[in-house]
Tab-separated table of C-alpha atoms in Angstrom:
chain	number	residue	atom	x	y	z
A	880	UNK	CA	44.306	-31.920	24.635
A	881	UNK	CA	44.834	-28.208	24.760
A	882	UNK	CA	43.651	-25.566	22.052
A	883	UNK	CA	44.529	-22.012	22.417
A	884	UNK	CA	45.462	-20.405	18.831
A	885	UNK	CA	42.714	-18.976	16.943
A	886	UNK	CA	43.219	-21.023	13.889
A	887	UNK	CA	43.225	-24.498	15.315
A	888	UNK	CA	40.117	-23.835	17.595
A	889	UNK	CA	38.092	-22.291	14.524
A	890	UNK	CA	39.112	-25.425	12.535
A	891	UNK	CA	37.974	-27.601	15.692
A	892	UNK	CA	34.754	-26.023	16.205
A	893	UNK	CA	33.698	-26.434	12.270
A	894	UNK	CA	34.837	-30.024	11.726
A	895	UNK	CA	35.541	-31.554	15.424
A	896	UNK	CA	37.892	-34.951	15.595
A	897	UNK	CA	35.168	-37.745	15.766
A	898	UNK	CA	37.413	-39.041	18.524
A	899	UNK	CA	36.682	-35.955	20.557
A	900	UNK	CA	33.459	-36.868	22.854
A	901	UNK	CA	34.260	-34.026	25.248
A	902	UNK	CA	34.827	-30.250	24.974
A	903	UNK	CA	35.291	-27.799	28.145
A	904	UNK	CA	35.307	-23.906	26.481
A	905	UNK	CA	36.199	-21.384	28.918
A	906	UNK	CA	37.194	-17.769	29.386
A	907	UNK	CA	36.352	-14.555	30.614
A	908	UNK	CA	34.416	-13.293	27.981
A	909	UNK	CA	31.361	-15.561	28.306
A	910	UNK	CA	29.824	-14.361	25.122
A	911	UNK	CA	32.586	-15.586	23.298
A	912	UNK	CA	32.434	-18.836	24.917
A	913	UNK	CA	28.603	-19.154	24.254
A	914	UNK	CA	29.367	-18.159	20.832
A	915	UNK	CA	32.317	-20.983	20.084
A	916	UNK	CA	30.018	-23.433	21.816
A	917	UNK	CA	27.043	-22.887	19.706
A	918	UNK	CA	29.251	-23.500	16.864
A	919	UNK	CA	30.400	-26.938	18.105
A	920	UNK	CA	27.120	-27.904	19.348
A	921	UNK	CA	25.519	-27.282	15.612
A	922	UNK	CA	28.134	-30.156	14.111
A	923	UNK	CA	26.250	-32.507	16.519
A	924	UNK	CA	22.306	-31.248	15.871
A	925	UNK	CA	21.236	-28.331	13.774
A	926	UNK	CA	18.275	-27.887	16.295
A	927	UNK	CA	19.803	-27.117	19.745
A	928	UNK	CA	16.094	-26.996	21.114
A	929	UNK	CA	15.531	-30.730	20.024
A	930	UNK	CA	14.231	-32.452	23.179
A	931	UNK	CA	14.980	-35.929	21.991
A	932	UNK	CA	18.519	-35.556	21.187
A	933	UNK	CA	19.603	-32.196	23.458
A	934	UNK	CA	19.976	-32.135	27.150
A	935	UNK	CA	21.208	-28.606	29.047
A	936	UNK	CA	22.254	-28.928	32.269
A	937	UNK	CA	23.559	-26.210	34.576
A	938	UNK	CA	25.599	-26.052	37.618
A	939	UNK	CA	22.451	-25.904	39.669
A	940	UNK	CA	21.061	-28.886	38.040
A	941	UNK	CA	24.102	-30.878	38.749
A	942	UNK	CA	24.778	-29.831	42.603
A	943	UNK	CA	21.166	-30.914	43.448
A	944	UNK	CA	21.914	-34.309	41.814
A	945	UNK	CA	25.031	-35.425	40.206
A	946	UNK	CA	23.222	-38.398	38.768
A	947	UNK	CA	21.422	-36.060	36.372
A	948	UNK	CA	24.847	-35.846	34.386
A	949	UNK	CA	25.471	-39.488	34.176
A	950	UNK	CA	22.057	-40.039	32.850
A	951	UNK	CA	22.000	-37.215	30.024
A	952	UNK	CA	25.714	-38.992	28.931
A	953	UNK	CA	24.299	-42.517	29.236
A	954	UNK	CA	20.959	-42.074	27.508
A	955	UNK	CA	20.627	-43.028	23.858
A	956	UNK	CA	18.762	-40.840	21.177
A	957	UNK	CA	15.177	-41.853	20.356
A	958	UNK	CA	15.289	-40.835	17.070
A	959	UNK	CA	18.829	-42.066	16.201
A	960	UNK	CA	21.929	-40.398	15.520
A	961	UNK	CA	23.986	-38.274	17.923
A	962	UNK	CA	23.035	-36.791	21.248
A	963	UNK	CA	24.104	-33.338	22.427
A	964	UNK	CA	24.761	-33.061	26.238
A	965	UNK	CA	25.620	-29.215	26.868
A	966	UNK	CA	26.667	-27.988	30.151
A	967	UNK	CA	26.604	-24.253	31.174
A	968	UNK	CA	28.344	-23.441	34.527
A	969	UNK	CA	28.452	-20.269	35.919
A	970	UNK	CA	29.754	-19.939	39.570
A	971	UNK	CA	31.575	-22.950	39.743
A	972	UNK	CA	31.472	-24.752	43.151
A	973	UNK	CA	34.228	-27.032	43.803
A	974	UNK	CA	31.929	-30.007	44.440
A	975	UNK	CA	30.328	-29.546	40.890
A	976	UNK	CA	33.886	-28.932	39.306
A	977	UNK	CA	34.848	-32.482	40.451
A	978	UNK	CA	31.626	-34.016	39.654
A	979	UNK	CA	31.700	-32.956	36.022
A	980	UNK	CA	35.293	-33.698	35.611
A	981	UNK	CA	34.699	-36.975	36.765
A	982	UNK	CA	31.727	-37.556	34.253
A	983	UNK	CA	34.170	-36.361	31.568
A	984	UNK	CA	37.084	-38.639	32.350
A	985	UNK	CA	34.594	-41.886	32.133
A	986	UNK	CA	32.984	-40.160	28.892
A	987	UNK	CA	36.115	-39.286	27.093
A	988	UNK	CA	37.345	-43.197	27.759
A	989	UNK	CA	34.040	-44.259	25.935
A	990	UNK	CA	32.337	-45.389	29.494
A	991	UNK	CA	28.907	-43.656	28.682
A	992	UNK	CA	27.184	-43.335	25.264
A	993	UNK	CA	29.815	-43.048	22.986
A	994	UNK	CA	27.429	-41.191	20.228
A	995	UNK	CA	27.026	-38.412	23.175
A	996	UNK	CA	28.912	-35.273	22.318
A	997	UNK	CA	29.448	-33.213	25.875
A	998	UNK	CA	29.993	-29.576	25.710
A	999	UNK	CA	30.946	-27.455	28.701
A	1000	UNK	CA	30.543	-23.741	28.946
A	1001	UNK	CA	32.404	-22.154	32.008
A	1002	UNK	CA	34.057	-18.720	33.133
A	1003	UNK	CA	37.809	-18.818	33.035
A	1004	UNK	CA	38.883	-21.934	34.717
A	1005	UNK	CA	42.415	-21.564	37.013
A	1006	UNK	CA	44.804	-24.015	36.675
A	1007	UNK	CA	43.907	-26.111	39.889
A	1008	UNK	CA	40.178	-26.958	38.522
A	1009	UNK	CA	39.740	-30.582	38.226
A	1010	UNK	CA	37.472	-30.114	34.970
A	1011	UNK	CA	40.426	-28.086	33.269
A	1012	UNK	CA	42.773	-30.526	33.966
A	1013	UNK	CA	40.665	-33.631	33.025
A	1014	UNK	CA	39.958	-31.903	29.645
A	1015	UNK	CA	43.526	-31.301	28.719
A	1016	UNK	CA	44.909	-34.664	29.744
A	1017	UNK	CA	42.054	-36.930	28.652
A	1018	UNK	CA	42.802	-38.333	25.025
A	1019	UNK	CA	39.163	-37.963	24.262
A	1020	UNK	CA	38.839	-34.365	25.182
A	1021	UNK	CA	39.786	-31.154	24.476
A	1022	UNK	CA	39.990	-28.018	26.742
A	1023	UNK	CA	39.394	-24.817	24.648
A	1024	UNK	CA	40.356	-21.420	26.322
A	1025	UNK	CA	38.882	-18.349	24.984
A	1026	UNK	CA	40.929	-14.931	25.557
A	1027	UNK	CA	39.870	-11.647	24.607
A	1028	UNK	CA	40.119	-10.968	20.985
A	1029	UNK	CA	43.123	-9.238	19.401
A	1030	UNK	CA	42.658	-5.910	17.730
A	1031	UNK	CA	43.161	-7.966	14.035
A	1032	UNK	CA	40.688	-10.548	15.114
A	1033	UNK	CA	38.127	-7.755	15.748
A	1034	UNK	CA	38.863	-6.309	12.656
A	1035	UNK	CA	38.252	-9.453	10.615
A	1036	UNK	CA	35.108	-9.960	12.480
A	1037	UNK	CA	34.082	-6.456	11.652
A	1038	UNK	CA	34.740	-7.325	7.827
A	1039	UNK	CA	33.546	-10.252	7.529
A	1040	UNK	CA	29.880	-9.460	9.295
A	1041	UNK	CA	29.531	-6.251	7.246
A	1042	UNK	CA	30.379	-8.235	3.962
A	1043	UNK	CA	27.529	-10.464	5.050
A	1044	UNK	CA	25.368	-7.732	4.539
A	1045	UNK	CA	26.972	-6.197	1.263
A	1046	UNK	CA	28.093	-3.153	2.963
A	1047	UNK	CA	31.667	-1.748	4.570
A	1048	UNK	CA	33.827	0.780	5.859
A	1049	UNK	CA	36.988	2.316	4.540
A	1050	UNK	CA	40.373	1.050	6.005
A	1051	UNK	CA	40.591	4.479	8.550
A	1052	UNK	CA	37.034	3.806	9.615
A	1053	UNK	CA	37.446	0.383	10.176
A	1054	UNK	CA	40.512	1.471	12.457
A	1055	UNK	CA	38.251	4.211	14.157
A	1056	UNK	CA	35.179	1.682	14.736
A	1057	UNK	CA	37.346	-1.114	16.016
A	1058	UNK	CA	38.836	1.000	18.703
A	1059	UNK	CA	35.725	1.977	19.804
A	1060	UNK	CA	33.993	-1.387	20.146
A	1061	UNK	CA	34.042	-2.794	23.735
A	1062	UNK	CA	36.164	-5.967	23.913
A	1063	UNK	CA	32.973	-8.578	25.082
A	1064	UNK	CA	31.791	-10.533	21.571
A	1065	UNK	CA	28.303	-10.260	22.134
A	1066	UNK	CA	28.503	-6.585	22.723
A	1067	UNK	CA	30.650	-6.326	19.694
A	1068	UNK	CA	28.307	-8.465	17.400
A	1069	UNK	CA	25.358	-6.050	18.751
A	1070	UNK	CA	27.192	-2.887	17.921
A	1071	UNK	CA	28.272	-4.379	14.512
A	1072	UNK	CA	24.760	-5.172	13.344
A	1073	UNK	CA	23.618	-1.492	14.573
A	1074	UNK	CA	26.311	-0.326	12.313
A	1075	UNK	CA	25.107	-2.211	9.577
A	1076	UNK	CA	21.540	-1.153	9.794
A	1077	UNK	CA	22.622	2.474	9.841
A	1078	UNK	CA	24.757	1.870	6.770
A	1079	UNK	CA	21.681	-0.039	5.035
A	1080	UNK	CA	21.799	-3.842	4.552
A	1081	UNK	CA	22.340	-4.796	0.886
A	1082	UNK	CA	22.844	-1.302	0.106
A	1083	UNK	CA	26.566	-1.868	-1.107
A	1084	UNK	CA	27.664	1.302	0.657
A	1085	UNK	CA	31.228	2.131	1.961
A	1086	UNK	CA	31.164	4.343	5.088
A	1087	UNK	CA	33.948	6.869	5.254
A	1088	UNK	CA	35.690	8.293	8.598
A	1089	UNK	CA	32.976	11.571	8.356
A	1090	UNK	CA	29.873	9.308	8.047
A	1091	UNK	CA	30.995	6.744	10.541
A	1092	UNK	CA	31.943	9.614	12.936
A	1093	UNK	CA	28.154	10.815	12.566
A	1094	UNK	CA	27.060	7.197	13.474
A	1095	UNK	CA	29.292	7.232	16.514
A	1096	UNK	CA	28.237	10.662	17.585
A	1097	UNK	CA	24.358	10.449	16.976
A	1098	UNK	CA	22.644	7.825	19.079
A	1099	UNK	CA	19.170	7.170	17.411
A	1100	UNK	CA	18.087	4.754	20.005
A	1101	UNK	CA	19.319	7.107	23.270
A	1102	UNK	CA	15.690	7.235	24.306
A	1103	UNK	CA	15.977	3.196	24.096
A	1104	UNK	CA	19.065	3.062	25.851
A	1105	UNK	CA	17.776	5.144	28.680
A	1106	UNK	CA	14.620	2.995	29.095
A	1107	UNK	CA	16.873	-0.020	29.767
A	1108	UNK	CA	18.907	1.715	31.905
A	1109	UNK	CA	15.642	2.881	33.782
A	1110	UNK	CA	14.256	-0.449	33.880
A	1111	UNK	CA	17.487	-2.324	35.234
A	1112	UNK	CA	17.779	0.358	38.010
A	1113	UNK	CA	14.213	-0.298	39.154
A	1114	UNK	CA	12.287	2.609	37.773
A	1115	UNK	CA	9.175	1.459	35.967
A	1116	UNK	CA	7.607	4.365	35.622
A	1117	UNK	CA	10.486	6.288	33.769
A	1118	UNK	CA	11.467	3.109	31.495
A	1119	UNK	CA	8.136	2.764	30.487
A	1120	UNK	CA	7.861	6.620	29.423
A	1121	UNK	CA	11.289	6.023	27.615
A	1122	UNK	CA	10.247	3.176	25.749
A	1123	UNK	CA	7.131	5.109	24.710
A	1124	UNK	CA	8.812	8.335	23.717
A	1125	UNK	CA	11.540	6.138	21.714
A	1126	UNK	CA	8.253	4.613	19.762
A	1127	UNK	CA	7.178	8.079	19.048
A	1128	UNK	CA	10.699	9.002	17.490
A	1129	UNK	CA	10.325	5.874	15.166
A	1130	UNK	CA	11.950	3.183	17.207
A	1131	UNK	CA	10.950	-0.329	16.749
A	1132	UNK	CA	10.027	-3.063	19.454
A	1133	UNK	CA	12.936	-5.310	18.095
A	1134	UNK	CA	15.548	-2.507	19.102
A	1135	UNK	CA	14.099	-2.068	22.045
A	1136	UNK	CA	14.799	-5.756	23.241
A	1137	UNK	CA	18.278	-5.507	21.785
A	1138	UNK	CA	18.844	-2.448	24.148
A	1139	UNK	CA	17.638	-4.109	26.911
A	1140	UNK	CA	20.015	-7.223	25.946
A	1141	UNK	CA	22.859	-4.726	25.362
A	1142	UNK	CA	22.313	-3.246	28.988
A	1143	UNK	CA	22.657	-6.718	30.514
A	1144	UNK	CA	25.461	-7.583	28.455
A	1145	UNK	CA	27.495	-4.695	30.161
A	1146	UNK	CA	26.085	-5.454	33.434
A	1147	UNK	CA	27.513	-9.198	32.972
A	1148	UNK	CA	30.771	-8.035	31.533
A	1149	UNK	CA	31.410	-5.850	34.936
A	1150	UNK	CA	30.567	-8.376	37.090
A	1151	UNK	CA	32.763	-10.965	35.023
A	1152	UNK	CA	35.734	-8.490	35.138
A	1153	UNK	CA	35.146	-7.768	38.788
A	1154	UNK	CA	35.224	-11.314	39.731
A	1155	UNK	CA	38.531	-11.548	38.000
A	1156	UNK	CA	40.361	-8.579	39.759
A	1157	UNK	CA	39.290	-5.797	38.074
A	1158	UNK	CA	38.418	-2.420	40.001
A	1159	UNK	CA	34.848	-1.006	39.145
A	1160	UNK	CA	36.434	1.614	37.189
A	1161	UNK	CA	38.415	-0.415	34.679
A	1162	UNK	CA	35.490	-3.096	34.514
A	1163	UNK	CA	32.815	-0.244	33.809
A	1164	UNK	CA	35.317	1.042	30.965
A	1165	UNK	CA	36.172	-2.250	29.350
A	1166	UNK	CA	32.225	-2.935	29.267
A	1167	UNK	CA	31.793	0.075	26.963
A	1168	UNK	CA	30.008	2.086	29.656
A	1169	UNK	CA	29.338	5.741	28.690
A	1170	UNK	CA	31.324	7.862	31.515
A	1171	UNK	CA	27.948	9.754	32.518
A	1172	UNK	CA	26.178	6.555	33.360
A	1173	UNK	CA	29.268	4.818	35.221
A	1174	UNK	CA	27.921	5.496	38.784
A	1175	UNK	CA	24.641	3.894	37.726
A	1176	UNK	CA	25.767	1.090	36.080
A	1177	UNK	CA	28.032	0.146	39.002
A	1178	UNK	CA	25.181	0.653	41.511
A	1179	UNK	CA	23.371	-1.780	39.354
A	1180	UNK	CA	26.072	-4.339	38.977
A	1181	UNK	CA	26.219	-4.542	42.632
A	1182	UNK	CA	22.730	-6.178	42.649
A	1183	UNK	CA	22.425	-7.861	39.230
A	1184	UNK	CA	24.460	-10.985	39.595
A	1185	UNK	CA	25.203	-13.357	36.989
A	1186	UNK	CA	22.437	-15.937	37.972
A	1187	UNK	CA	19.475	-13.188	37.981
A	1188	UNK	CA	21.206	-11.606	34.718
A	1189	UNK	CA	20.588	-15.527	33.294
A	1190	UNK	CA	17.291	-15.471	34.350
A	1191	UNK	CA	16.568	-11.768	32.598
A	1192	UNK	CA	18.206	-13.254	29.530
A	1193	UNK	CA	15.812	-15.979	28.881
A	1194	UNK	CA	13.010	-13.351	28.916
A	1195	UNK	CA	14.809	-11.432	26.793
A	1196	UNK	CA	15.242	-14.001	24.146
A	1197	UNK	CA	11.568	-15.296	24.362
A	1198	UNK	CA	10.443	-11.063	23.765
A	1199	UNK	CA	13.101	-10.962	20.838
A	1200	UNK	CA	11.201	-14.273	18.974
A	1201	UNK	CA	8.167	-12.981	19.757
A	1202	UNK	CA	8.672	-9.085	18.569
A	1203	UNK	CA	9.712	-10.566	15.412
A	1204	UNK	CA	6.786	-12.862	15.090
A	1205	UNK	CA	4.020	-11.280	12.603
A	1206	UNK	CA	0.759	-10.641	14.114
A	1207	UNK	CA	2.214	-10.324	17.834
A	1208	UNK	CA	1.546	-6.967	19.675
A	1209	UNK	CA	5.351	-6.011	19.599
A	1210	UNK	CA	5.087	-2.729	21.269
A	1211	UNK	CA	3.145	-4.342	24.223
A	1212	UNK	CA	5.907	-7.263	24.541
A	1213	UNK	CA	8.723	-4.924	24.620
A	1214	UNK	CA	6.542	-2.683	27.361
A	1215	UNK	CA	6.236	-5.789	29.437
A	1216	UNK	CA	9.658	-7.052	29.204
A	1217	UNK	CA	10.998	-3.729	30.750
A	1218	UNK	CA	8.279	-3.720	33.526
A	1219	UNK	CA	9.221	-6.986	34.207
A	1220	UNK	CA	12.820	-6.250	34.442
A	1221	UNK	CA	12.010	-3.050	36.707
A	1222	UNK	CA	9.977	-5.618	38.730
A	1223	UNK	CA	13.021	-7.839	39.078
A	1224	UNK	CA	15.580	-4.834	39.991
A	1225	UNK	CA	13.037	-3.625	42.667
A	1226	UNK	CA	13.386	-7.257	44.290
A	1227	UNK	CA	16.664	-7.431	44.177
A	1228	UNK	CA	16.820	-4.343	46.562
A	1229	UNK	CA	17.582	-1.618	43.871
């Protein structure tokens, strides 16, 4: 079965058909793929880190030993209830594509644990992909294609996210803000969150065009953005100096970690767009790169490939949790994160 229209995708993700045992979610916007996969996964189990009911596999796991996937789909829950087998694929090799497709066919037909849900996340799969063909053909499976959000979808996302914080934008300000947003969901969410913080969560305020222009024109976290740029460029000294300057300006460690995540998201977006045929300048523009930083970002993107970015993302997520934990040395955690990133960048040859 194929799902491509937003309303039908949303309905399925929130309340999937019990007869569906496998879903393949793929598209150019990897953060949009991950966001939709998480919604679906939480219908199986609310705790996606549950060691008893959740198994996460990557293409490297499957490429090294194809039996791992079969074992994960066959395993029964030790605690009772449904199991989740989450498969995250990046650079999909033909062998892995065929192996996952073969397992999906068996599982969709009930050949493995019928109480297990198989959720696959991948970059956009071509028509020749065995995995895509299997997901779209099998009765017990579904293939979900994630296209770039249209302007109306983005506007709805902004309205809903701001409304959750009890703030809003006038109609002309909303149009202006939507036009300025990058088209990758992860970056969009971060920019919307930053806008909500600027307005004041819970304040009930509605921002007009003039106030929005002030927000768009003044970058209160410029030092943090520069610190992230320096870290990913293998310059630990300037990164550390920029971070300390930001702290002196009153910025928080939480925003410091978020700036690193935003920078990583832009590098990931550039990688994905170029892999799908975009030229360097087109990729940088679509990723929301400031024109003055374009040359440096493209230099970094040539060394920071997707697998290396995924490894750093794990460190960023860990730091994000730690900086929000009471009693932790949050500024030191943020500083260590940037130094770790700079060290990794240096080892990549930057």
